[in-house]
XYZ file of C-alpha atoms in Angstrom:
318
model
C -31.145 82.325 -8.318
C -30.089 78.742 -8.888
C -28.918 77.598 -12.285
C -28.782 74.198 -13.897
C -27.861 73.431 -17.492
C -29.861 70.477 -18.746
C -28.540 68.958 -21.946
C -27.306 72.337 -23.168
C -30.310 74.424 -22.084
C -30.228 76.934 -19.252
C -33.032 76.727 -16.721
C -33.338 79.487 -14.110
C -35.283 78.986 -10.901
C -36.234 82.004 -8.834
C -36.634 81.816 -5.067
C -40.321 82.091 -4.249
C -42.322 82.187 -1.043
C -43.306 78.656 -0.092
C -45.470 76.869 2.433
C -44.647 73.822 4.512
C -45.116 70.176 3.695
C -45.803 67.364 6.154
C -44.003 64.058 6.043
C -45.624 60.674 6.538
C -45.596 61.041 10.326
C -47.596 64.258 10.228
C -44.697 66.430 11.370
C -44.887 69.939 9.915
C -42.002 72.279 9.180
C -42.362 76.054 9.593
C -45.406 75.594 11.814
C -47.965 75.465 8.997
C -50.750 72.973 8.390
C -49.892 70.300 5.832
C -51.923 69.700 2.696
C -54.186 66.710 3.230
C -53.483 65.072 -0.148
C -49.731 64.552 0.157
C -47.900 61.401 1.208
C -44.144 61.403 1.733
C -42.480 58.006 1.882
C -38.882 56.889 2.200
C -37.090 53.760 3.281
C -35.778 53.814 6.832
C -36.961 55.387 10.045
C -39.329 58.318 10.149
C -38.435 61.677 11.679
C -40.104 62.773 14.844
C -39.137 63.759 18.353
C -35.573 63.784 19.663
C -35.760 60.130 20.635
C -35.983 59.182 16.946
C -33.256 61.393 15.510
C -31.099 58.444 14.441
C -31.377 54.739 13.646
C -32.292 52.564 16.609
C -29.356 52.150 18.929
C -27.339 54.933 17.337
C -29.098 58.048 18.671
C -26.263 59.070 20.985
C -23.544 58.587 18.381
C -25.256 60.574 15.627
C -26.426 63.265 18.025
C -22.864 63.738 19.275
C -21.591 64.185 15.716
C -24.329 66.681 14.852
C -23.765 68.638 18.057
C -20.010 68.756 17.492
C -20.388 70.181 13.991
C -23.035 72.716 15.026
C -20.976 73.968 17.947
C -17.862 74.301 15.796
C -19.522 75.912 12.779
C -21.467 78.412 14.888
C -18.212 80.333 15.431
C -17.879 81.004 11.698
C -19.419 83.917 9.722
C -22.808 82.989 8.323
C -23.321 80.144 10.796
C -24.156 82.271 13.823
C -26.937 80.689 15.831
C -26.309 77.129 14.648
C -25.292 76.063 18.145
C -28.877 76.719 19.275
C -30.568 75.226 16.201
C -32.974 72.312 16.393
C -32.909 69.586 13.781
C -34.805 66.777 12.102
C -33.150 63.751 10.493
C -34.392 62.025 7.327
C -33.004 58.847 5.706
C -31.486 58.948 2.232
C -31.102 56.201 -0.336
C -30.673 53.998 -2.139
C -28.436 51.867 0.051
C -26.240 54.739 1.184
C -26.726 54.488 4.948
C -26.898 58.290 4.851
C -29.098 60.918 6.477
C -29.860 64.573 5.842
C -30.096 66.772 8.931
C -32.352 69.798 8.385
C -31.688 72.668 10.788
C -34.271 75.114 12.079
C -33.976 78.334 14.073
C -36.721 80.838 14.863
C -39.270 78.659 13.014
C -37.377 78.708 9.714
C -34.869 76.508 7.966
C -31.281 77.737 8.199
C -29.102 74.940 6.816
C -28.310 71.256 6.602
C -25.752 68.495 7.131
C -25.463 65.144 5.356
C -23.978 62.252 7.336
C -22.964 58.787 6.129
C -22.233 55.808 8.373
C -19.541 53.250 7.720
C -17.642 50.757 9.853
C -15.481 53.510 11.358
C -18.219 55.938 12.358
C -20.067 58.871 10.808
C -18.600 61.034 8.065
C -19.805 64.475 7.032
C -20.610 64.367 3.312
C -21.589 68.022 2.878
C -23.165 70.961 4.678
C -24.716 74.273 3.776
C -26.395 77.431 4.980
C -29.387 79.421 3.782
C -33.164 79.305 3.591
C -33.238 76.521 0.980
C -31.318 73.559 2.410
C -30.806 70.252 0.646
C -33.993 68.149 0.644
C -36.064 70.990 2.070
C -39.704 69.978 2.073
C -40.609 73.645 1.694
C -38.769 73.703 -1.644
C -40.395 70.409 -2.650
C -43.845 71.731 -1.829
C -43.187 74.937 -3.793
C -42.175 72.961 -6.886
C -45.078 70.522 -6.714
C -47.529 73.371 -6.230
C -46.126 75.214 -9.251
C -46.575 72.080 -11.352
C -50.158 71.629 -10.201
C -49.424 68.337 -8.462
C -51.022 69.369 -5.194
C -54.741 69.290 -5.890
C -57.903 67.335 -5.178
C -57.556 65.599 -8.555
C -54.320 63.942 -7.398
C -55.231 62.054 -4.209
C -51.733 60.798 -3.424
C -48.188 60.382 -4.659
C -44.946 58.967 -3.359
C -41.743 60.925 -2.886
C -38.359 59.294 -2.248
C -35.094 60.990 -1.298
C -32.151 59.684 -3.372
C -28.533 60.521 -2.597
C -25.527 59.003 -4.343
C -22.655 61.210 -3.197
C -21.929 64.844 -2.297
C -23.672 67.136 -4.814
C -25.918 64.420 -6.258
C -29.249 64.447 -4.425
C -32.695 64.188 -6.023
C -36.352 63.822 -5.196
C -38.104 61.009 -7.094
C -41.825 61.776 -7.386
C -44.247 59.052 -8.481
C -47.872 59.874 -9.339
C -50.143 56.944 -10.194
C -49.030 55.268 -13.450
C -47.190 58.307 -14.804
C -43.455 58.395 -15.471
C -41.439 59.303 -12.349
C -40.519 62.964 -11.993
C -36.994 63.787 -10.832
C -36.282 67.085 -9.042
C -33.000 68.554 -7.887
C -32.950 68.175 -4.098
C -31.436 71.636 -3.580
C -33.386 73.874 -5.954
C -36.473 71.871 -6.926
C -35.576 72.173 -10.627
C -36.825 69.403 -12.881
C -34.107 67.021 -14.037
C -33.977 64.632 -16.996
C -35.282 61.123 -16.442
C -32.704 59.469 -14.184
C -33.968 55.888 -14.095
C -30.740 54.518 -15.577
C -28.614 56.587 -13.183
C -30.609 55.316 -10.196
C -30.192 51.672 -11.207
C -26.421 52.174 -11.412
C -26.202 53.268 -7.774
C -25.352 50.756 -5.025
C -28.371 49.197 -3.351
C -26.854 47.217 -0.476
C -26.795 48.830 2.947
C -23.361 49.285 4.454
C -22.747 48.072 7.965
C -23.752 50.638 10.588
C -21.026 51.914 12.897
C -20.490 49.993 16.106
C -21.155 51.610 19.443
C -17.389 51.803 20.033
C -16.597 53.548 16.737
C -15.169 57.064 17.049
C -17.518 59.804 15.892
C -16.340 61.953 12.989
C -15.185 65.274 14.414
C -14.454 68.415 12.394
C -11.279 69.330 14.233
C -10.172 72.941 13.865
C -10.208 75.235 10.854
C -6.689 75.449 9.511
C -7.750 77.555 6.541
C -10.745 79.745 5.638
C -11.562 81.788 2.545
C -14.802 83.638 1.812
C -15.216 85.524 -1.479
C -17.976 87.609 -3.050
C -20.675 85.742 -4.940
C -21.213 86.362 -8.663
C -23.430 85.171 -11.504
C -21.621 82.581 -13.681
C -23.892 83.491 -16.606
C -22.571 87.036 -16.888
C -19.173 85.742 -17.974
C -19.826 82.162 -19.101
C -16.181 81.148 -19.482
C -17.218 77.581 -18.743
C -18.945 77.296 -22.150
C -15.904 77.722 -24.413
C -13.055 78.158 -21.951
C -10.458 75.657 -20.901
C -10.799 74.048 -17.460
C -7.975 74.461 -14.985
C -5.675 71.453 -14.688
C -6.615 69.035 -11.931
C -4.394 69.622 -8.884
C -4.374 68.708 -5.218
C -6.061 71.064 -2.769
C -2.800 72.554 -1.483
C -2.035 73.749 -5.017
C -5.623 74.762 -5.818
C -6.013 77.050 -2.805
C -2.970 79.115 -3.854
C -4.223 79.449 -7.434
C -6.871 81.787 -8.924
C -9.306 81.170 -6.074
C -6.918 83.018 -3.729
C -7.367 86.287 -5.679
C -10.435 88.210 -4.540
C -10.872 89.896 -7.923
C -10.751 86.608 -9.892
C -14.091 84.792 -10.258
C -13.818 81.014 -10.270
C -16.678 78.974 -11.719
C -17.214 75.334 -10.925
C -18.922 73.357 -13.694
C -20.406 70.218 -12.227
C -21.354 67.270 -14.442
C -23.750 65.339 -12.256
C -26.093 62.393 -12.547
C -23.996 60.596 -15.122
C -23.415 63.802 -17.063
C -27.122 64.408 -17.685
C -27.106 67.747 -15.849
C -24.492 70.504 -15.899
C -24.258 73.017 -13.061
C -22.240 76.264 -13.411
C -21.788 77.480 -9.832
C -19.788 80.337 -8.327
C -16.908 79.279 -6.070
C -16.908 81.577 -3.053
C -14.300 80.080 -0.761
C -13.463 77.044 1.311
C -13.169 75.578 4.796
C -10.087 73.472 5.495
C -10.544 71.256 8.549
C -7.671 69.654 10.445
C -9.527 66.327 10.639
C -12.367 66.427 8.101
C -10.243 67.858 5.284
C -10.999 70.652 2.771
C -14.535 71.602 1.730
C -15.057 74.119 -1.079
C -17.906 76.614 -0.934
C -20.324 76.790 -3.891
C -23.297 79.137 -4.343
C -26.358 77.011 -5.071
C -29.516 78.548 -3.587
C -27.377 79.414 -0.574
C -23.868 78.271 0.275
C -23.026 74.614 -0.183
C -19.803 73.151 1.261
C -18.608 69.897 -0.334
C -15.341 67.934 -0.057
C -12.772 69.149 -2.580
C -11.888 65.572 -3.570
C -15.516 64.792 -4.417
C -16.036 68.051 -6.326
C -13.108 67.407 -8.677
C -14.468 63.954 -9.476
C -17.691 65.486 -10.756
C -16.594 68.745 -12.387
C -13.942 71.292 -13.323
C -12.946 74.879 -12.469
C -12.879 77.791 -14.919
C -11.522 81.336 -14.740
C -11.673 84.278 -17.207
């Protein structure tokens, strides 16, 4: 179950069986026929065969980064089989020069990566495992179907993937002259109207990496911790408790998170503080080159850079 607190109210979303959704090129995930009344649009290149997995001229560079991460992660618990996974790349916006990589194995989704390009190469923004990856079109289709937006009475609509930084990804759904609908890109939950937040995000494309730029490599794991998951609502210390003091990662990893019996809750304040997310912290990966990523439970495991997480939230313990 994924949880989001919207302006003080708790909204619970249960994982449901979902069907596949086609993108604007007609590609279908999970091998199912797409609904005929859906149009997916996004700025940038369209996904397709392996020759269009990255922006023109950058296929080899991005593919090498993806392959390096998949090969390395496949040795870790929960990521078995990633080395043999296939993937599809979708552009993200606005102006982020970022892409989400959706991974498939045995005809089902198994995880995702988010890559961002800058002048020095590609950087991994976040990654995760589970059946409901970030920007999953299966999750999008499930949500739209539940809201009655997939029907003969609605001939078409436009969907755009928006991504500002690790943890902050949304679907923007536009139907005719109605107000845009914003959905959490991980869970499909409805979010408050985020028009003002979107306009505050950068809109200029950053320069793509040159052909000579070094690809971002994970390096080796210098530290790993995996803890049991728990429900942050059973002991909602994040409502009235005091957040832990902000510290560097070296200090944080030796604190309460190191004790197996101590639950640590991360309370994220995302999208300009319009949505609060109480998520269980269940470990971390510390990479020799890519740095530390903490593990959060959010419809599957979600690994995000520690430095980015502390910018957008706080940690609580009983």
